[in-house]
Coordinates of C-alpha atoms and ligand atoms in Angstrom, one line a residue:
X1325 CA -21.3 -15.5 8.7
X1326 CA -24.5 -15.0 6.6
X1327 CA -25.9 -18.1 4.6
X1328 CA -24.2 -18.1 1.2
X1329 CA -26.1 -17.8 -1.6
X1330 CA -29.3 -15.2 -2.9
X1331 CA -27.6 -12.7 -3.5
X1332 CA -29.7 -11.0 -6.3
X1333 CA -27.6 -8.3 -8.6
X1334 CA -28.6 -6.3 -11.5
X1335 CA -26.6 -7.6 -14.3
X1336 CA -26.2 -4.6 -17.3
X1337 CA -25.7 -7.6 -19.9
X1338 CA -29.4 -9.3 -19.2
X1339 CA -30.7 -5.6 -17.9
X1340 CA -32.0 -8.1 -15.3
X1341 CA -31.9 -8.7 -11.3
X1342 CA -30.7 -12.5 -11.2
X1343 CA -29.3 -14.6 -8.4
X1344 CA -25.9 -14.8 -8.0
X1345 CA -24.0 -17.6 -8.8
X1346 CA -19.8 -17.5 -9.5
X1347 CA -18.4 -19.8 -11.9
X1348 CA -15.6 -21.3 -9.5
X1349 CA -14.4 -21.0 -5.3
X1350 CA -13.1 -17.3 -5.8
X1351 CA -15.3 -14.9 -7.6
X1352 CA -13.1 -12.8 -9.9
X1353 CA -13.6 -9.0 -9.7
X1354 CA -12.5 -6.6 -12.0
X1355 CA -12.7 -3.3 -11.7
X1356 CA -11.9 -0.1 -14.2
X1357 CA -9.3 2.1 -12.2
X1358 CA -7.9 5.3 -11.8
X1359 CA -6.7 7.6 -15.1
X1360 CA -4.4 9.1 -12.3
X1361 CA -4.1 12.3 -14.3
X1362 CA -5.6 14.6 -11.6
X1363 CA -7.4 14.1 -8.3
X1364 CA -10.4 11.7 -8.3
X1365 CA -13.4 13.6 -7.7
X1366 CA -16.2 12.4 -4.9
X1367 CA -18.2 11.3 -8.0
X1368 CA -15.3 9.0 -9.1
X1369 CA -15.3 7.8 -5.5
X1370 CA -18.5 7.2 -5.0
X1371 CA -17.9 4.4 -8.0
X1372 CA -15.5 3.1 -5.9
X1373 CA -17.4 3.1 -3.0
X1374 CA -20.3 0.9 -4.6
X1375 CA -17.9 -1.7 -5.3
X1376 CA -16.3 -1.7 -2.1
X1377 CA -19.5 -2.8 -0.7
X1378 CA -20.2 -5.0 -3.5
X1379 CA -17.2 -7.0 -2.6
X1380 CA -17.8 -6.4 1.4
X1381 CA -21.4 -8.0 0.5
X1382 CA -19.8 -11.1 -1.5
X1383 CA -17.6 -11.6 1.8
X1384 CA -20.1 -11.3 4.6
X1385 CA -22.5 -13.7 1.7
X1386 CA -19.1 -16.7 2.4
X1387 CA -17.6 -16.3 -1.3
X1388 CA -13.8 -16.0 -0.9
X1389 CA -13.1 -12.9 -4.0
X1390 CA -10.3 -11.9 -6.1
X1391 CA -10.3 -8.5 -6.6
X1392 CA -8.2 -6.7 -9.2
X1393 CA -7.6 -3.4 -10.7
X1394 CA -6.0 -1.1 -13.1
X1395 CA -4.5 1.9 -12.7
X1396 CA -4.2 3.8 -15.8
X1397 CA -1.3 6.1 -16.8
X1398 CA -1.2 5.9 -20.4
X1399 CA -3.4 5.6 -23.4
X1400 CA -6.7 7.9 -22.5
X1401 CA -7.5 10.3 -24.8
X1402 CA -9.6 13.3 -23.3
X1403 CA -13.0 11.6 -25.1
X1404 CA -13.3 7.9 -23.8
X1405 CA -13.6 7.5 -27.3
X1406 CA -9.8 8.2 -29.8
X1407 CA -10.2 12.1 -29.5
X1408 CA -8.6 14.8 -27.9
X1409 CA -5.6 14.6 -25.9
X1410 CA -3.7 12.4 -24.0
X1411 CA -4.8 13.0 -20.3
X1412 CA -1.7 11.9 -19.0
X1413 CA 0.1 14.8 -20.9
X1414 CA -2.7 17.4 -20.4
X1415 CA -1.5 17.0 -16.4
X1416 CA 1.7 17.0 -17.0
X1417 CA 1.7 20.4 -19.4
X1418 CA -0.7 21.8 -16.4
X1419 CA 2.2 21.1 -13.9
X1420 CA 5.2 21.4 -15.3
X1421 CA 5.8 17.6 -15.2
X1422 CA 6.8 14.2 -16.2
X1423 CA 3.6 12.0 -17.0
X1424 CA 5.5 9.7 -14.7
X1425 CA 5.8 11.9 -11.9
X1426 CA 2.1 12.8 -12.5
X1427 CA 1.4 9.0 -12.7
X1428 CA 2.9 8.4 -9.2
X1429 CA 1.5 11.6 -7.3
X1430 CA -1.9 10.8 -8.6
X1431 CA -1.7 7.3 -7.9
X1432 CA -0.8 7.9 -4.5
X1433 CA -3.4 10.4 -3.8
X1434 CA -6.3 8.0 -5.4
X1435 CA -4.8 5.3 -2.6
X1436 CA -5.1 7.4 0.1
X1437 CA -8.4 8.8 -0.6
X1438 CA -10.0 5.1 -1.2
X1439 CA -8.4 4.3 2.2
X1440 CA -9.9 7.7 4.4
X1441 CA -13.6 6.2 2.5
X1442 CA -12.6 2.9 4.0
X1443 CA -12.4 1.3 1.0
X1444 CA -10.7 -1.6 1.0
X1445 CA -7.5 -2.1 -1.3
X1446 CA -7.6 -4.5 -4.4
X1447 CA -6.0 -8.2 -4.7
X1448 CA -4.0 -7.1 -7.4
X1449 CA -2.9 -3.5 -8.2
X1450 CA -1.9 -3.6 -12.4
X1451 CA -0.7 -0.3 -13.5
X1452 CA -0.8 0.3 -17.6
X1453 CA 2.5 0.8 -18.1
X1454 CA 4.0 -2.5 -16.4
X1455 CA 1.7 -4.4 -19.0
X1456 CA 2.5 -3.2 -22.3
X1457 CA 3.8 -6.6 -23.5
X1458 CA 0.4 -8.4 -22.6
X1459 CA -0.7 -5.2 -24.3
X1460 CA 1.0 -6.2 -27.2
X1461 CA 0.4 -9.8 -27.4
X1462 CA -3.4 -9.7 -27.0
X1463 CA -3.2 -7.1 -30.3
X1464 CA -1.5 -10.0 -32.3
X1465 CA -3.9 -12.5 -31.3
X1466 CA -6.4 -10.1 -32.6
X1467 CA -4.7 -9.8 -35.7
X1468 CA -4.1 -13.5 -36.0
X1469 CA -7.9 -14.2 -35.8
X1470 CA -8.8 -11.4 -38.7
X1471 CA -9.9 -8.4 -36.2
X1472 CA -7.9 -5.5 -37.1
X1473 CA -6.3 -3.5 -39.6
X1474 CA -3.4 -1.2 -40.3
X1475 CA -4.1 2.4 -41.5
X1476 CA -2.2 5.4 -41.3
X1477 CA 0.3 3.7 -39.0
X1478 CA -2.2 3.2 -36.5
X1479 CA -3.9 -0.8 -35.6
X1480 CA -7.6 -0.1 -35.4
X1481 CA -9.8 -3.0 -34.2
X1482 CA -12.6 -4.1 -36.8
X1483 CA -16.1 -3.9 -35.6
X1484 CA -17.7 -5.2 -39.1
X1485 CA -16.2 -8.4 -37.9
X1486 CA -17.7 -8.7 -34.7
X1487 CA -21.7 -8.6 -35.4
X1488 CA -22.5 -8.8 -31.6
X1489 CA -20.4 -5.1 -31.2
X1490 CA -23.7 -3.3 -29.7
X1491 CA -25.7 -6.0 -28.1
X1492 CA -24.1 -5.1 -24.7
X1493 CA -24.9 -1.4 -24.8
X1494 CA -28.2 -1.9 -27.1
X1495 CA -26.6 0.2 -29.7
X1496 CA -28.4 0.4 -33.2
X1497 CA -24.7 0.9 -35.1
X1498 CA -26.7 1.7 -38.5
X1499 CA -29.3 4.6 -37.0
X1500 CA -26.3 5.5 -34.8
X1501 CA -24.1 5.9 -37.9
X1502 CA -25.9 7.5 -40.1
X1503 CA -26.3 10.3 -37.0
X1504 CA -22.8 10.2 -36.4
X1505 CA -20.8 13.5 -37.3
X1506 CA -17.9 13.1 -39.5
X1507 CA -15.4 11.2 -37.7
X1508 CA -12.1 13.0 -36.7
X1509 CA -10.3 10.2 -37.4
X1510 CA -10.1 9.4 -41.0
X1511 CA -8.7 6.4 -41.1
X1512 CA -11.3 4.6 -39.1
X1513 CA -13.6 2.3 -41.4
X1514 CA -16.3 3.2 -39.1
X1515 CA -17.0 5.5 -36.5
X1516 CA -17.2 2.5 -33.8
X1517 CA -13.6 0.9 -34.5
X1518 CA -11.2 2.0 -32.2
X1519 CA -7.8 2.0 -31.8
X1520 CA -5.3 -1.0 -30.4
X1521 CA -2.3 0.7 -31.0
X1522 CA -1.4 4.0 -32.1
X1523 CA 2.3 4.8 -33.8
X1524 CA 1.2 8.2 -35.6
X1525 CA 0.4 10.3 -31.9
X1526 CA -1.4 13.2 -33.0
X1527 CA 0.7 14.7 -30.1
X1528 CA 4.6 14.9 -31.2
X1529 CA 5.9 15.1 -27.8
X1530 CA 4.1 12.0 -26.4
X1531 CA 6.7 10.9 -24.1
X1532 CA 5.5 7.1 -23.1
X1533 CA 6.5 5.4 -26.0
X1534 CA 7.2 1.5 -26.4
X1535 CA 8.4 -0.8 -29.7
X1536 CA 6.3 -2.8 -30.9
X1537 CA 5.4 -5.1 -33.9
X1538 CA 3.4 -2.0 -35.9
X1539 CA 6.4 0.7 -34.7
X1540 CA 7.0 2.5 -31.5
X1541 CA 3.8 4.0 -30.5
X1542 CA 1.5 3.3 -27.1
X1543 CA -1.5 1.2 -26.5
X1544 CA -5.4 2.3 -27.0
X1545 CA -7.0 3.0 -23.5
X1546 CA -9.3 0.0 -23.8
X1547 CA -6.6 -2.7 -24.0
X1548 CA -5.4 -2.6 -20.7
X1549 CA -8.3 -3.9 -19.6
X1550 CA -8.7 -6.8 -21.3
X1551 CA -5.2 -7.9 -21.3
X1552 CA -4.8 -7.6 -17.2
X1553 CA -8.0 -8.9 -16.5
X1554 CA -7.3 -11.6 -18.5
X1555 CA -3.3 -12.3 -17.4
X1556 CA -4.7 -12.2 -13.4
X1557 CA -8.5 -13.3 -13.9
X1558 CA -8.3 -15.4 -16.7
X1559 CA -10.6 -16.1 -19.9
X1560 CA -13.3 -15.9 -18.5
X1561 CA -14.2 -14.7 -15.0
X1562 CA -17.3 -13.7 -12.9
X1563 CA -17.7 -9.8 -12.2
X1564 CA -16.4 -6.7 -14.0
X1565 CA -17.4 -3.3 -12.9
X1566 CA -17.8 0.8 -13.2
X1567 CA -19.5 3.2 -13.6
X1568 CA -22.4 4.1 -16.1
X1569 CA -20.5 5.9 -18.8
X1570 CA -17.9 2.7 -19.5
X1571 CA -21.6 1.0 -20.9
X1572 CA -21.4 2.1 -24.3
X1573 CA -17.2 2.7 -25.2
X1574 CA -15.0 1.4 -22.6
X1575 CA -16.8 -1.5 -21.9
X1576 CA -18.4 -2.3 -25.5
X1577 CA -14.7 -2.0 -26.7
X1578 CA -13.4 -4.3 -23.9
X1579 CA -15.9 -7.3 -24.7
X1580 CA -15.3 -6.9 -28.4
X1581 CA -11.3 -7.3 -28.2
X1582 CA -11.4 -9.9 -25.5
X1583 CA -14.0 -12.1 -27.0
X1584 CA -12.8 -11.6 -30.4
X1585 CA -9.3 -13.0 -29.4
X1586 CA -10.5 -15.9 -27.1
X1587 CA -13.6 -17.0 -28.3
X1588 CA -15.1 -17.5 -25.7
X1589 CA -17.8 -15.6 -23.2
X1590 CA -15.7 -13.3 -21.3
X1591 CA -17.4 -11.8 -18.1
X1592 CA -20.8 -13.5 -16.6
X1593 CA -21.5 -9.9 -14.6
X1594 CA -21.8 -6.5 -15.3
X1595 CA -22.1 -4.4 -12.3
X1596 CA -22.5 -0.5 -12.9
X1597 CA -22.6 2.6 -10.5
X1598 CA -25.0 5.7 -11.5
X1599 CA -23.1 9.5 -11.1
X1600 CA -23.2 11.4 -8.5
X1601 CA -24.5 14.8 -9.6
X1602 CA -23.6 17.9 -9.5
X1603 CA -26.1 21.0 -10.2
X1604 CA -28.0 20.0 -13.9
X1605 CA -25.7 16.7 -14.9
X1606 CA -22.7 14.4 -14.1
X1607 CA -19.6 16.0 -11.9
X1608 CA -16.8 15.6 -14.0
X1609 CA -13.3 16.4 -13.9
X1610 CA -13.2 18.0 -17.5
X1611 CA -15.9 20.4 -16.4
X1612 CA -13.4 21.6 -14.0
X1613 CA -16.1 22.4 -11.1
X1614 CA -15.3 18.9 -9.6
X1615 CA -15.1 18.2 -5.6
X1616 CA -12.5 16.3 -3.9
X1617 CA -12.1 15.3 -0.8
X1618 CA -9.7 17.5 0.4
X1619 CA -12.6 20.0 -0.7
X1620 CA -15.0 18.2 1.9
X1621 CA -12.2 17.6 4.7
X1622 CA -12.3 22.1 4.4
X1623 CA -15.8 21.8 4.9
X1624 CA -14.7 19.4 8.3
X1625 CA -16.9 16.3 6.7
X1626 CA -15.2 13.8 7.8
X1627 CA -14.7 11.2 4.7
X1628 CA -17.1 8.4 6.5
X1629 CA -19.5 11.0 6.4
X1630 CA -19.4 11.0 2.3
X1631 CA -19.5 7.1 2.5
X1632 CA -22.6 7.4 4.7
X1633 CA -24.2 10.0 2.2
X1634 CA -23.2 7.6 -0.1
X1635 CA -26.0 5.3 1.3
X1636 CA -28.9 7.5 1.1
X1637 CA -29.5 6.7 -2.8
X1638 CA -29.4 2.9 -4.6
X1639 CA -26.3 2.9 -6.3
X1640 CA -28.2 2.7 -9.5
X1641 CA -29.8 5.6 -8.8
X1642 CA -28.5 9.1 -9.8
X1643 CA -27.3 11.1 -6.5
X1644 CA -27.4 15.1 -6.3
X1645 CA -24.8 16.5 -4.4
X1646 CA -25.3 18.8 -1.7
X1647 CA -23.6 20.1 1.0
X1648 CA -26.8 20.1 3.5
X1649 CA -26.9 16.3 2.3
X1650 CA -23.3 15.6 3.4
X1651 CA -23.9 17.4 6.5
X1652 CA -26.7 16.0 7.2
X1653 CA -24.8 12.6 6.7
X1654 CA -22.7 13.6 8.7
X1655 CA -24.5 14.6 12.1
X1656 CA -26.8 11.5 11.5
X1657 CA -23.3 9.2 11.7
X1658 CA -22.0 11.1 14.4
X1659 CA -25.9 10.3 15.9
X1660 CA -25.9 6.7 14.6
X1661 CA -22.1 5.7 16.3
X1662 CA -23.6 7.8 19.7
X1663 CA -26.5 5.9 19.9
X1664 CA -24.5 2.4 19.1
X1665 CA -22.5 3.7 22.2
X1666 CA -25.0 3.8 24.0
X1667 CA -26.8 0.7 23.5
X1668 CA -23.8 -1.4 23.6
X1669 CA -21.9 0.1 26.5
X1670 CA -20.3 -3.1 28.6
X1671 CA -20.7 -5.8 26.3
X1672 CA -18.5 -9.1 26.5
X1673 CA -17.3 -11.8 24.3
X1674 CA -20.6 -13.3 22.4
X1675 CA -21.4 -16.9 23.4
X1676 CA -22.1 -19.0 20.4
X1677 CA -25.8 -18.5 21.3
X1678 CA -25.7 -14.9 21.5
X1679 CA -24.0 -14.8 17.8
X1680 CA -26.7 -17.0 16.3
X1681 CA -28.7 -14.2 18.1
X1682 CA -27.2 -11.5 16.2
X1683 CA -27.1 -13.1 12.9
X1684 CA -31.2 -13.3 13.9
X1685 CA -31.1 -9.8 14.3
X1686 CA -29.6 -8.6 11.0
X1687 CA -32.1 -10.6 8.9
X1688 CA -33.6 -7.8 8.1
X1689 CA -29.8 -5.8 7.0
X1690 CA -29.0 -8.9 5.1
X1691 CA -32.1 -9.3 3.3
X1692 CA -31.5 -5.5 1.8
X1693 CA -28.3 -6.5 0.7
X1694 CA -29.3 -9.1 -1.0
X1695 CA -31.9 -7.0 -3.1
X1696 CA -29.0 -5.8 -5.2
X1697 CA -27.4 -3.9 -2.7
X1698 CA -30.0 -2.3 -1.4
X1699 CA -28.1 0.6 1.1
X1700 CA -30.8 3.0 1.9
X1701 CA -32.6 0.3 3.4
X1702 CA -29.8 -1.9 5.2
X1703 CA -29.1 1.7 6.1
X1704 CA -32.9 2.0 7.7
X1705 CA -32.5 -1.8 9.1
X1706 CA -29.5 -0.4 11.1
X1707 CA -31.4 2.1 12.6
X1708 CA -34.5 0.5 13.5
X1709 CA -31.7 -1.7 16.0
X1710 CA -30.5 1.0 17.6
X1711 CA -34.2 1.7 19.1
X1712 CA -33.7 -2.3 20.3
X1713 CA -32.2 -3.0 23.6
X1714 CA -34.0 -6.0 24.7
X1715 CA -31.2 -8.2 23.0
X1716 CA -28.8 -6.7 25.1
X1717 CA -25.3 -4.7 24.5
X1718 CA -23.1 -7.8 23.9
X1719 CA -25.8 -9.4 21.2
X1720 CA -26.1 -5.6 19.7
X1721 CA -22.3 -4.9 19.2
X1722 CA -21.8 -8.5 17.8
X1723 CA -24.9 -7.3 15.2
X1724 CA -23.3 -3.6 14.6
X1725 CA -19.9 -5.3 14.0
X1726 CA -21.5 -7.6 11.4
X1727 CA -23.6 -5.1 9.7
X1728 CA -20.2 -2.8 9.5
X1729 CA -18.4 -5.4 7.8
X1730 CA -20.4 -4.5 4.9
X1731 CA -21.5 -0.4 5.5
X1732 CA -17.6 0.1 6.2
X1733 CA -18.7 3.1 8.8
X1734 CA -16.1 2.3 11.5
X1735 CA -19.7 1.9 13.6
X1736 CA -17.7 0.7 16.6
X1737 CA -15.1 3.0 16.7
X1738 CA -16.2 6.0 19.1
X1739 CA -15.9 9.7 17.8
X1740 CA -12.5 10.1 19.4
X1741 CA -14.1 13.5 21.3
X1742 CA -16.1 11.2 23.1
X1743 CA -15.4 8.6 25.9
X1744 CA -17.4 6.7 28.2
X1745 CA -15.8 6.7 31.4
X1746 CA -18.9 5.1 33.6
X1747 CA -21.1 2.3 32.9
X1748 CA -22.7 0.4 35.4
X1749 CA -25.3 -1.4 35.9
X1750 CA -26.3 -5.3 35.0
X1751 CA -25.9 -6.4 32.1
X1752 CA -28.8 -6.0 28.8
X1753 CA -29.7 -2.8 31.8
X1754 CA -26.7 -0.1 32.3
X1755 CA -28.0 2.0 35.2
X1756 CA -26.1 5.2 34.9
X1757 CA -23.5 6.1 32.1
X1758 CA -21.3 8.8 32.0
X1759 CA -19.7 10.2 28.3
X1760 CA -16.9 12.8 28.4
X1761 CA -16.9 14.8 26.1
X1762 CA -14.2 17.0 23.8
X1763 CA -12.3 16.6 27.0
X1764 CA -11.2 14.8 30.1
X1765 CA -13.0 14.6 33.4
X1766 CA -12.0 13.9 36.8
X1767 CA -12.9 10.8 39.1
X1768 CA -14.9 13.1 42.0
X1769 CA -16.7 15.2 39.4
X1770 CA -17.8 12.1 38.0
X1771 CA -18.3 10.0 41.4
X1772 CA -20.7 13.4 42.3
X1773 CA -22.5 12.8 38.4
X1774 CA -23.3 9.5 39.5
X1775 CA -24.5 10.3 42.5
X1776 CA -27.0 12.7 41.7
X1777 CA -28.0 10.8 38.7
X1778 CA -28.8 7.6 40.9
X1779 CA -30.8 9.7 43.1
X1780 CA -32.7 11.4 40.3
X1781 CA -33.8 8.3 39.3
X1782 CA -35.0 7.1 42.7
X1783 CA -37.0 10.4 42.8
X1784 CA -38.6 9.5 39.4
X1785 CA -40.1 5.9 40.7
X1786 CA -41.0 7.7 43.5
X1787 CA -43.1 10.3 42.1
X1788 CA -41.0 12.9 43.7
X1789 CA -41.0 15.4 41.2
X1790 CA -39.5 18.2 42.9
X1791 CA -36.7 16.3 43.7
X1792 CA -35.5 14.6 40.1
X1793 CA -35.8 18.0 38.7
X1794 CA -33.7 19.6 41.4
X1795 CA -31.3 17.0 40.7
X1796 CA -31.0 17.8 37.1
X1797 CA -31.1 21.5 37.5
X1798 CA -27.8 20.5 39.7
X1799 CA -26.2 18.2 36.9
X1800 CA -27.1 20.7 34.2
X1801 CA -25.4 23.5 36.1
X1802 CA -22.1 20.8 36.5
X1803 CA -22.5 20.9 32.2
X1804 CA -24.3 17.5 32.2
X1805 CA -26.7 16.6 29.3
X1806 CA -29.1 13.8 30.7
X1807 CA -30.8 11.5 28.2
X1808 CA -33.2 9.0 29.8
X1809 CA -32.8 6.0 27.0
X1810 CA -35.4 3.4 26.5
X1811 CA -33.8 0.7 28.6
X1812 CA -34.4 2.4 31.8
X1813 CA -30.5 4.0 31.4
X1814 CA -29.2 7.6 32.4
X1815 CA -26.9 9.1 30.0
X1816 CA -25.0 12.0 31.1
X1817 CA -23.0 13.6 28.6
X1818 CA -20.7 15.9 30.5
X1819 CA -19.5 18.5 27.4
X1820 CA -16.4 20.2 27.8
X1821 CA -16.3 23.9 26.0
Ligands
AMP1476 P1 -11.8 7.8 -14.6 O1 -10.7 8.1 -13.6 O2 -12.2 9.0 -15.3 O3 -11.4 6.7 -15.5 O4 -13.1 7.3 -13.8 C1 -13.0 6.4 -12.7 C2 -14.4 5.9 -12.4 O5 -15.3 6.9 -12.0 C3 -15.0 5.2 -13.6 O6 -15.6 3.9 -13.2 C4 -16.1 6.1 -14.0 O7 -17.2 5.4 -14.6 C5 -16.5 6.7 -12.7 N1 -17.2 8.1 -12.8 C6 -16.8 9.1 -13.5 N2 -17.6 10.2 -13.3 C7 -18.5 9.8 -12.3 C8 -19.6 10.5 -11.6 N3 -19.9 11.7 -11.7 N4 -20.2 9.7 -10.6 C9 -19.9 8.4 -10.4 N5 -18.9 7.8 -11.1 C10 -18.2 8.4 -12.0
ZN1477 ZN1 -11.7 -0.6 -18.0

């Protein structure tokens, strides 16, 4: 296990990089959900991708992490903001549904596309809907401590009462006012209060509807948050995170009604994920022209192969989508788990020495991750240990197996078209290896590889030219790819049609 400790992040709420430090033994992590209204899109994912390894970091760093979030099925309108429609009941009037049969599809989907990314599966699962008394309860503390007010039949949280409303986003609420169009909603006091709870839906048929103090109505989107964060994290916690455009809404709102009701600091960390891009600006699912993964699976990218694209950019730094880049991903994967193969063919059980060797070894990995999860170049110090082979295979896998802890890659798993059948040869130097390839191969084909491998290579110390290139004219013509790798081994890849 890596040292504890320095682990530098880039905390939204100081715009800083600072060292980590957790407030207790488990580091409470929240993060924003799911509106399961429709597929995610990759860009979503790639969100939830950047916290994966943001809580596969705080692991491999020793902290022990409570990871929790939301699914939401009720509540957000089609601006983050109180406009537009419902999303729930835009995907239901698409398919001809209940918003609770959309709810479950859509959850279901989201769960398996997080799992084909490898992404692991939050502590605590809290769906919307099974919260709407917390819901409730947090709005009358809010009202209890002076916070809202009742108009039009709606509860609107008041921001005039909370001076510290736009620290956290750095909004300037008077210039931003005074450019503000006319609010839809004219009930607000100001364009920056939002809504706790509505009763008068603008949207008759709104099906999810719950009593409540203030009539039967439904929750504002941002109130889920708060409430379950608070009911599984507590008052205050360490880490709460998403992407870039909860900054100035969702996550502005969320501090405003949670602080306002406990008094207290709520969340130490703010961790956000830049978009992924698609063409000029942000893929999105309301712009329609949105990828999923079933749209790269078509394209045969395997869904590791997104994760790995994933890598190439800082998660703070915007990524353009292309399809060269995820196919580029994903042949230098397919390269990166071949050469792993390779260099770790016939390793044992690490001693204790041979793990402190490892850990040696991934100094380099760890100190990227540390830089605020720095994956482009853990990515590169991955690499550059592939073109090692003086530790030897057993020290190498125990280092690959570390460093996927965090990169999530399935490193050690081989491509299941490929199989080493051969590998012999002392250990740290593998003489002759033989991979099959889409296919199975039998033992004398394979005894004859061998053979002619072994004597190619005693041709090659012995100057006889002739001879090793005979040799590999023979294996060619048998369908045999021959690497020569840097540690003195013979690869031959024997590739079935
Ligand atoms: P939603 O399902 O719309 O609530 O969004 C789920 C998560 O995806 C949120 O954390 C968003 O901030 C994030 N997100 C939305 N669009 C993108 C994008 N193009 N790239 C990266 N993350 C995004
Ligand atoms: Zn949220």
């Amino acid at each position: 296990m890596a040292p504890r400790g320095e682990l530098f992040l880039y905390n939204t709420a100081t715009r800083k990089k600072e060292e980590f430090t957790p407030l207790g033994d488990v580091v409470g992590m929240y993060a924003c959900g799911p509106t399961v209204y429709n597929y995610a899109h990759i860009g979503n994912l790639r969100t939830y991708v950047f916290e994966d390894v943001l809580k596969r970091a705080l692991l491999a760093f020793g902290y022990k992490v409570k990871h929790v979030e939301n699914i939401t099925d009720v509540g957000h309108l089609a601006s983050d903001a109180d406009e537009g429609e419902d999303k729930m009941r835009q995907g239901a009037r698409r398919e001809k549904k209940t918003v609770w049969e959309i709810a479950d599809f859509y959850a279901s989907a989201f769960k398996k596309d997080i799992a084909a990314l490898n992404v692991t599966e939050p502590d605590v699962w809290c769906k919307a809907t099974d919260h709407i008394g917390d819901m409730i309860k947090l709005v009358e503390r809010l009202e209890r401590n002076g916070f809202t007010y009742t108009a039009n039949g709606n509860v609107y949280f008041d921001v005039s009462k909370f001076p510290r409303y736009g620290d956290f986003a750095r909004l300037n609420l008077e210039e931003q006012q005074a450019g503000a169009r006319v609010d839809v909603d004219e009930s607000k006091k100001s364009p920056f209060d939002f809504v706790l709870w509505f009763t008068k839906s603008k949207f008759g048929e709104q099906e999810m509807l719950w009593d409540s103090p203030w009539g039967r109505g439904y929750p504002g989107w941002h109130l889920e948050c708060s409430a379950m964060s608070i009911k599984y994290l507590g008052e205050q916690f360490d880490i709460h995170c998403g992407g870039i455009d909860h900054i100035p809404v969702h996550h502005t709102n969320e501090i405003a009604q949670s602080e306002a009701a406990t008094g207290k600091k709520w969340v130490n960390w703010w961790l956000h994920g830049a978009f992924l891009e698609q063409g000029s600006g942000k893929m999105a699912k309301s712009s329609g022209g949105f990828l999923t993964m079933a749209a790269l699976a078509k394209r045969d990218v395997p869904a590791l192969a997104y994760r790995m694209f994933l890598y190439t950019a800082h998660y703070r730094s915007p990524l353009k989508f292309s399809w060269e880049g995820v196919e580029g991903a994903a042949q230098g994967l397919k390269n990166l788990k071949r050469s792993i193969a390779s260099v770790t063919a016939g390793a044992g059980k690490p001693t204790e020495e041979q793990v402190v060797a490892a850990e040696g070894l991934l100094e380099p990995f760890y100190d990227a991750i540390r830089d605020d999860l720095n994956m482009p170049q853990a990515l590169a110090a991955v690499w550059s240990l592939v073109r090692r082979n003086d530790p030897g295979p057993t020290v190498l896998r125990e280092a690959f197996g570390r460093a996927d802890e965090i990169l999530g890659l399935d490193l050690l798993v081989p491509d299941s078209d490929e199989q080493v059948i051969v590998s012999e040869g002392a250990e740290g130097v593998p003489e002759v290896r033989v991979v099959s390839v889409k296919g199975a191969s039998d033992k004398e084909t394979v005894a004859r590889i061998v053979e002619a491998a072994r004597e190619r290579k005693k041709a090659r110390k012995a100057k006889d030219f002739a001879s090793a290139d005979r040799l590999r004219d023979e294996l060619t013509a048998m369908g045999v790819e021959i690497r020569d790798l840097p540690d003195g081994t013979v690869e031959c890849r024997l590739v079935h049609a």
